Amino acid sequence: MKNGGGVEDSVVVSTDKLVRTFRVGRSELVALKDVSLEFHRGEFAGLVGPSGSGKTTLLNIIGTLDTPTSGTATVLGERVEKLSPGQAAALRSRQIGFIFQTFNLLPVYSAYENVEFPLLLLGLSSAERRKKVTDALEWVGLADRAKSKPTQLSGGESQRVAIARAVVKRPELVLADEPTANLDAENSHKILQTMVGLNRDLGTTFIFSTHDEKVIRYLRRKISLVDGKVANDEARSPNTD
Ligand SMILES: Nc1ncnc2c1ncn2[C@@H]1O[C@H](COP(=O)(O)OP(=O)(O)OP(=O)(O)O)[C@@H](O)[C@H]1O
Ligand SMILES: [Mg+2]
């Protein structure tokens, strides 16, 4: 990979006339149509729009889990549609963190082990791993729950473990698909405060999808998708009180 998957300038993600269609029976469903967007390092941006508007499809392409039907997506200096599956996996394991609606924690492992998991692929010593995992659990305010299993944690705590897992390797980019969909208002607020703090302190770029008003008020950029197209793209002053 050129420049080791790093970033030459401050553009972390760009898409140009991105199209993604799916074949459904005999017809073709257009999930994304001519999406041209640019995200810069340190952004805290959200994709909003009704169910079916293409939010997850776009995050999956940005996260190199899927490829466009036409158009281009450039992520951390790499053209997504040109990466082999192995190259895409390597880019994800080093530079991209994922946060899902359903947390996706491994149930038999402790919070500590769940956060350690992405580091096992990176060839670090156990002492290096311990430092990173301890730091990440501290960032999300769960240092004292390191030994707890997911079943012993609340939904909000589980999602904070998932955030720690997403940021433990200090990725350039974190993608979060409806991270608060299964949380109540108080836990959503805590999750967003945690992510705002990580964005500020570590400079990590966050791209969310959401239709949750509680999330939208934290965004510094709101991109509205309607029927797979960018209907609006606006900078905002976040209200995080
Ligand atoms: N693998 C697939 N095969 C067929 N159609 C798909 C596939 N993935 C997504 N779609 C369709 O693409 C469109 C966009 O879906 P997508 O999941 O991106 O929407 P979304 O904005 O994330 O919605 P939600 O808010 O419900 O999560 C939908 O019409 C969906 O049915
Ligand atoms: Mg979705």
Coordinates of C-alpha atoms and ligand atoms in Angstrom, one line a residue:
M1 CA 0.0 0.0 0.0
K2 CA 1.3 3.4 -0.8
N3 CA 2.5 5.4 2.2
G4 CA 1.6 2.5 4.4
G5 CA -2.1 3.3 4.3
G6 CA -1.4 6.7 5.8
V7 CA -2.8 10.0 4.7
E8 CA -0.9 12.5 2.6
D9 CA -3.2 15.5 3.2
S10 CA -6.1 16.1 5.5
V11 CA -8.6 14.3 3.2
V12 CA -9.5 11.0 5.0
V13 CA -12.3 9.9 2.7
S14 CA -13.6 11.1 -0.6
T15 CA -16.2 9.7 -3.0
D16 CA -16.8 10.7 -6.5
K17 CA -20.1 10.0 -8.2
L18 CA -20.5 6.9 -6.1
V19 CA -23.2 4.6 -7.2
R20 CA -24.3 1.3 -5.5
T21 CA -27.1 -0.7 -7.0
F22 CA -28.4 -4.1 -5.8
R23 CA -30.1 -6.6 -7.9
V24 CA -33.5 -7.5 -6.4
G25 CA -35.2 -10.2 -8.4
R26 CA -35.3 -8.9 -11.9
S27 CA -35.1 -5.2 -11.0
E28 CA -32.3 -3.1 -9.9
L29 CA -32.4 -1.1 -6.7
V30 CA -30.4 2.1 -6.6
A31 CA -29.1 2.4 -3.0
L32 CA -26.6 5.2 -3.6
K33 CA -26.7 7.6 -6.6
D34 CA -23.9 10.0 -7.5
V35 CA -22.6 10.6 -4.0
S36 CA -19.7 12.9 -4.1
L37 CA -18.4 13.8 -0.6
E38 CA -15.1 14.7 1.1
F39 CA -14.3 14.2 4.8
H40 CA -11.2 15.7 6.4
R41 CA -9.2 14.6 9.3
G42 CA -10.8 15.4 12.7
E43 CA -14.4 15.7 11.3
F44 CA -17.4 14.7 13.5
A45 CA -19.9 14.1 10.8
G46 CA -23.2 12.4 10.5
L47 CA -25.2 10.8 7.7
V48 CA -28.9 11.3 8.4
G49 CA -32.0 10.3 6.5
P50 CA -34.9 8.0 6.6
S51 CA -34.7 4.2 6.7
G52 CA -33.5 2.9 3.3
S53 CA -31.8 6.2 2.3
G54 CA -28.4 4.5 1.9
K55 CA -26.6 5.4 5.2
T56 CA -25.4 1.8 5.9
T57 CA -24.5 1.2 2.3
L58 CA -22.3 4.3 2.2
L59 CA -20.6 3.4 5.6
N60 CA -19.9 -0.1 4.3
I61 CA -18.2 1.2 1.2
I62 CA -16.2 3.8 3.2
G63 CA -15.3 1.0 5.6
T64 CA -14.0 -1.2 2.7
L65 CA -16.6 -3.9 3.5
D66 CA -18.3 -3.3 0.1
T67 CA -17.4 -1.8 -3.2
P68 CA -19.2 0.7 -5.5
T69 CA -21.0 -0.3 -8.6
S70 CA -19.5 2.7 -10.3
G71 CA -17.8 5.9 -9.3
T72 CA -14.9 5.9 -6.8
A73 CA -14.3 5.9 -3.1
T74 CA -10.9 6.8 -1.7
V75 CA -10.3 6.0 1.9
L76 CA -7.0 6.9 3.7
G77 CA -5.3 7.2 0.3
E78 CA -6.5 3.9 -1.1
R79 CA -9.1 3.3 -3.8
V80 CA -11.6 1.0 -2.2
E81 CA -12.7 -0.6 -5.5
K82 CA -9.1 -1.5 -6.3
L83 CA -8.2 -3.2 -3.0
S84 CA -7.9 -7.0 -2.9
P85 CA -9.9 -8.5 0.0
G86 CA -6.5 -9.0 1.9
Q87 CA -5.5 -5.4 1.3
A88 CA -9.0 -4.2 2.5
A89 CA -8.7 -6.3 5.6
A90 CA -5.2 -4.9 6.3
L91 CA -6.5 -1.3 5.9
R92 CA -9.4 -2.0 8.3
S93 CA -7.3 -3.8 10.9
R94 CA -4.9 -0.9 11.1
Q95 CA -6.8 2.3 10.4
I96 CA -10.5 1.9 10.7
G97 CA -12.6 1.3 13.8
F98 CA -16.3 0.2 13.7
I99 CA -19.1 0.7 16.1
F100 CA -22.4 -1.1 15.4
Q101 CA -25.9 -0.6 16.6
T102 CA -25.9 -4.0 18.4
F103 CA -22.4 -3.6 20.0
N104 CA -21.2 -6.9 18.6
L105 CA -19.1 -7.8 21.6
L106 CA -17.9 -11.3 22.1
P107 CA -20.0 -12.7 24.9
V108 CA -17.6 -15.1 26.5
Y109 CA -14.8 -12.6 26.8
S110 CA -14.4 -9.8 29.4
A111 CA -14.5 -6.1 28.5
Y112 CA -10.7 -6.2 28.6
E113 CA -10.4 -9.1 26.2
N114 CA -13.0 -7.6 23.8
V115 CA -11.0 -4.4 23.6
E116 CA -7.7 -6.3 23.2
F117 CA -9.1 -8.3 20.3
P118 CA -8.2 -5.9 17.4
L119 CA -4.7 -5.7 18.7
L120 CA -4.0 -9.4 18.5
L121 CA -3.6 -9.0 14.7
L122 CA -1.0 -6.2 15.0
G123 CA 2.0 -8.1 16.4
L124 CA 2.4 -6.1 19.6
S125 CA 4.0 -7.3 22.7
S126 CA 1.6 -8.2 25.6
A127 CA 3.0 -5.2 27.6
E128 CA 2.2 -2.9 24.7
R129 CA -1.3 -4.4 24.4
R130 CA -1.9 -4.0 28.1
K131 CA -1.1 -0.3 28.0
K132 CA -3.3 0.4 25.0
V133 CA -6.3 -1.6 26.4
T134 CA -6.0 0.1 29.8
D135 CA -5.8 3.5 28.1
A136 CA -8.8 2.8 25.9
L137 CA -11.0 1.5 28.9
E138 CA -10.0 4.7 30.7
W139 CA -11.0 6.9 27.8
V140 CA -14.5 5.5 27.9
G141 CA -14.7 5.6 31.7
L142 CA -14.7 1.8 32.3
A143 CA -11.3 1.0 33.7
D144 CA -13.0 -0.5 36.8
R145 CA -15.1 -2.9 34.7
A146 CA -12.3 -4.5 32.7
K147 CA -13.1 -8.0 34.1
S148 CA -16.9 -7.8 33.4
K149 CA -18.4 -9.8 30.7
P150 CA -20.9 -8.2 28.3
T151 CA -23.9 -9.9 30.1
Q152 CA -22.8 -8.1 33.3
L153 CA -22.8 -4.7 31.6
S154 CA -25.7 -2.3 30.7
G155 CA -26.4 -1.4 27.1
G156 CA -24.6 1.9 27.5
E157 CA -21.6 0.3 29.2
S158 CA -21.5 -2.3 26.4
Q159 CA -21.5 0.4 23.8
R160 CA -18.7 2.2 25.6
V161 CA -16.7 -1.1 25.5
A162 CA -17.4 -1.2 21.8
I163 CA -16.1 2.3 21.4
A164 CA -12.9 1.4 23.3
R165 CA -12.5 -1.6 21.0
A166 CA -13.0 0.7 18.0
V167 CA -10.4 3.3 19.1
V168 CA -7.8 1.1 20.9
K169 CA -5.5 0.9 17.9
R170 CA -5.8 4.7 17.5
P171 CA -7.3 4.4 14.0
E172 CA -7.6 7.5 11.7
L173 CA -11.2 6.8 11.1
V174 CA -14.1 5.5 13.2
L175 CA -17.4 4.5 11.5
A176 CA -20.5 4.2 13.7
D177 CA -23.7 2.8 12.2
E178 CA -26.6 4.0 14.5
P179 CA -24.5 3.7 17.6
T180 CA -27.3 4.9 19.9
A181 CA -30.2 3.0 18.4
N182 CA -30.5 0.6 21.3
L183 CA -29.8 3.1 24.0
D184 CA -32.0 5.3 26.2
A185 CA -31.5 9.1 26.3
E186 CA -29.1 9.2 29.2
N187 CA -26.8 6.5 27.7
S188 CA -27.0 8.1 24.3
H189 CA -25.8 11.3 25.8
K190 CA -22.9 9.5 27.6
I191 CA -21.9 7.7 24.4
L192 CA -21.8 10.9 22.4
Q193 CA -19.9 12.8 25.1
T194 CA -17.3 9.9 25.0
M195 CA -17.0 10.2 21.2
V196 CA -16.8 14.0 21.2
G197 CA -14.0 13.7 23.8
L198 CA -12.0 11.1 21.7
N199 CA -12.5 13.2 18.6
R200 CA -11.2 16.3 20.4
D201 CA -8.3 14.6 22.3
L202 CA -7.1 12.1 19.7
G203 CA -8.1 13.9 16.5
T204 CA -9.9 10.8 15.3
T205 CA -12.3 11.3 12.4
F206 CA -15.9 10.1 13.2
I207 CA -18.5 9.4 10.6
F208 CA -21.9 8.3 11.9
S209 CA -25.2 7.2 10.6
T210 CA -28.2 8.1 12.6
H211 CA -31.8 9.1 12.6
D212 CA -31.6 9.9 16.3
E213 CA -32.2 13.6 17.1
K214 CA -30.1 13.2 20.3
V215 CA -27.1 12.3 18.1
I216 CA -27.8 15.0 15.5
R217 CA -27.3 17.8 18.0
Y218 CA -23.7 16.7 18.6
L219 CA -22.7 16.7 14.9
R220 CA -20.5 19.4 13.5
R221 CA -21.5 18.4 10.0
K222 CA -24.9 16.9 9.0
I223 CA -25.3 15.2 5.6
S224 CA -28.8 14.4 4.7
L225 CA -29.4 11.4 2.4
V226 CA -32.7 11.0 0.6
D227 CA -33.2 8.0 -1.8
G228 CA -29.5 7.4 -2.0
K229 CA -28.6 11.0 -2.9
V230 CA -27.0 13.8 -0.9
A231 CA -30.0 16.2 -0.4
N232 CA -28.1 18.6 2.0
D233 CA -24.7 19.0 3.5
E234 CA -24.3 21.6 6.2
A235 CA -21.8 22.6 8.8
R236 CA -23.3 23.0 12.3
S237 CA -22.5 24.4 15.7
P238 CA -22.9 21.4 18.0
N239 CA -25.0 21.7 21.1
T240 CA -23.5 19.4 23.6
D241 CA -24.7 20.8 26.9
Ligands
LIG1 N1 -27.5 -6.5 0.2 C1 -28.6 -5.9 -0.3 N2 -29.3 -6.4 -1.3 C2 -30.4 -5.7 -1.7 N3 -30.8 -4.5 -1.3 C3 -30.0 -3.9 -0.4 C4 -28.9 -4.6 0.2 N4 -28.4 -3.7 1.1 C5 -29.1 -2.6 1.1 N5 -30.1 -2.7 0.2 C6 -31.2 -1.7 -0.1 O1 -30.5 -0.5 -0.3 C7 -31.3 0.6 0.2 C8 -30.4 1.3 1.2 O2 -30.2 0.5 2.4 P1 -29.4 1.0 3.6 O3 -29.3 -0.2 4.5 O4 -28.1 1.6 3.2 O5 -30.3 2.1 4.3 P2 -30.2 2.9 5.6 O6 -30.3 4.3 5.3 O7 -29.0 2.4 6.4 O8 -31.5 2.5 6.4 P3 -31.8 2.2 8.0 O9 -32.0 3.6 8.6 O10 -33.1 1.4 8.0 O11 -30.6 1.5 8.6 C9 -32.5 -0.1 0.9 O12 -33.6 0.1 -0.1 C10 -32.1 -1.5 1.0 O13 -33.2 -2.3 1.0
MG2 MG -28.7 1.4 8.2

